[in-house]
């Protein structure tokens, strides 16, 4: 499928997708998959930036499937690594009898991450890595409270809901949450002096509540609609945390592994967090994530006495470790950060051109290959995403009111697919705005 473009051969969704949607509506918990007459399509295979559905339609994926497929869907090196490992040993005994491949991945992460004397905890989901980071911060500081940002998304487990800055995700469980998080607004790059104002608010919150032991932030807020803070904000946050002995946890689950033009987004600001959480593009498709802590912080945990205080059945799963090692190798071979840096001005220019031709576009923002285009409201963004799907382009809605459309293609996207993606995007947007 190399270099192939979209190809729509049935109504969207096609008949097989509709059949499978009926199966889901009978058999999957209702809150999971959004099912409508025009959405979703069921994926069957993928290669590079292209995915095919069960009806034989092909789409250009400009979501990289939630930012996972940085080196392309079904990257051959990753597929081979998983298959070889599966044939040899698909499961080890994570914290009891580990595998060689787990040791190799841990050493690789320690060498790669901008974290001092890094020691990692491996887990399966991004949320779990955040929970480990928060548990670690508690151990090292002795303080139970956390400072997080409005609009933040760190996962949806109970532990991560505590620091989730998107109210709708918390609402049904609000009375079970501990109210131990202070939320401060995230800087808005469109407002003058917003970094300084927010940093002042962070300082004030840390002075007011001496029981805050950790600050957690995404270097660029993803789900909130790709909010890029002004230059200097992350550096300021690092300084505040260092001055107050507060643990700085950076959530690079979305931004990590090259997407924003450096291997980790915080490297653009030249800062080193105390704990760096990664997932998604770490493996290119296998559910594996990691909390990478500085040695000093990680050693707040006592050595295991034979019964780990925090672990899980699939910790350091060998297929996940093999996939991650292969994918990191691919990220380096392809030089994903360079691709993202080189594409950045082109994406900016093309999205701004779309903005100039569509007065209802409110904003264009992003970095590297993580961008969003903001429209008037969630209904318009939704029509655009659905219209794009029908044309053969996969996009995702984002933003606190669903008012943004994220554009985050796999960096391996080929030039012809890249050009075509903008044509399809603009055509879908034009119809969505006119409707
Ligand atoms: C920034 C960020 N943090 C955490 C998570 C949660 O990761 P997971 O869905 O693997 O639990 C996500 C997922 O979208 C994310 O984008």
Short mmCIF file of N, CA and C in Angstrom, two decimals, residues 132 199 288 434:
data_model
loop_
_atom_site.label_atom_id
_atom_site.label_comp_id
_atom_site.label_asym_id
_atom_site.label_seq_id
_atom_site.Cartn_x
_atom_site.Cartn_y
_atom_site.Cartn_z
N UNK A 132 1.46 5.62 38.60
CA UNK A 132 2.75 5.28 39.21
C UNK A 132 3.52 6.56 39.55
N UNK A 199 2.22 31.10 35.80
CA UNK A 199 3.31 30.71 36.71
C UNK A 199 3.13 31.38 38.08
N UNK A 288 1.84 -0.78 25.82
CA UNK A 288 2.92 -0.70 26.81
C UNK A 288 3.22 0.78 27.05
N UNK A 434 -20.67 25.16 5.59
CA UNK A 434 -21.83 25.62 4.80
C UNK A 434 -23.13 25.03 5.32
#
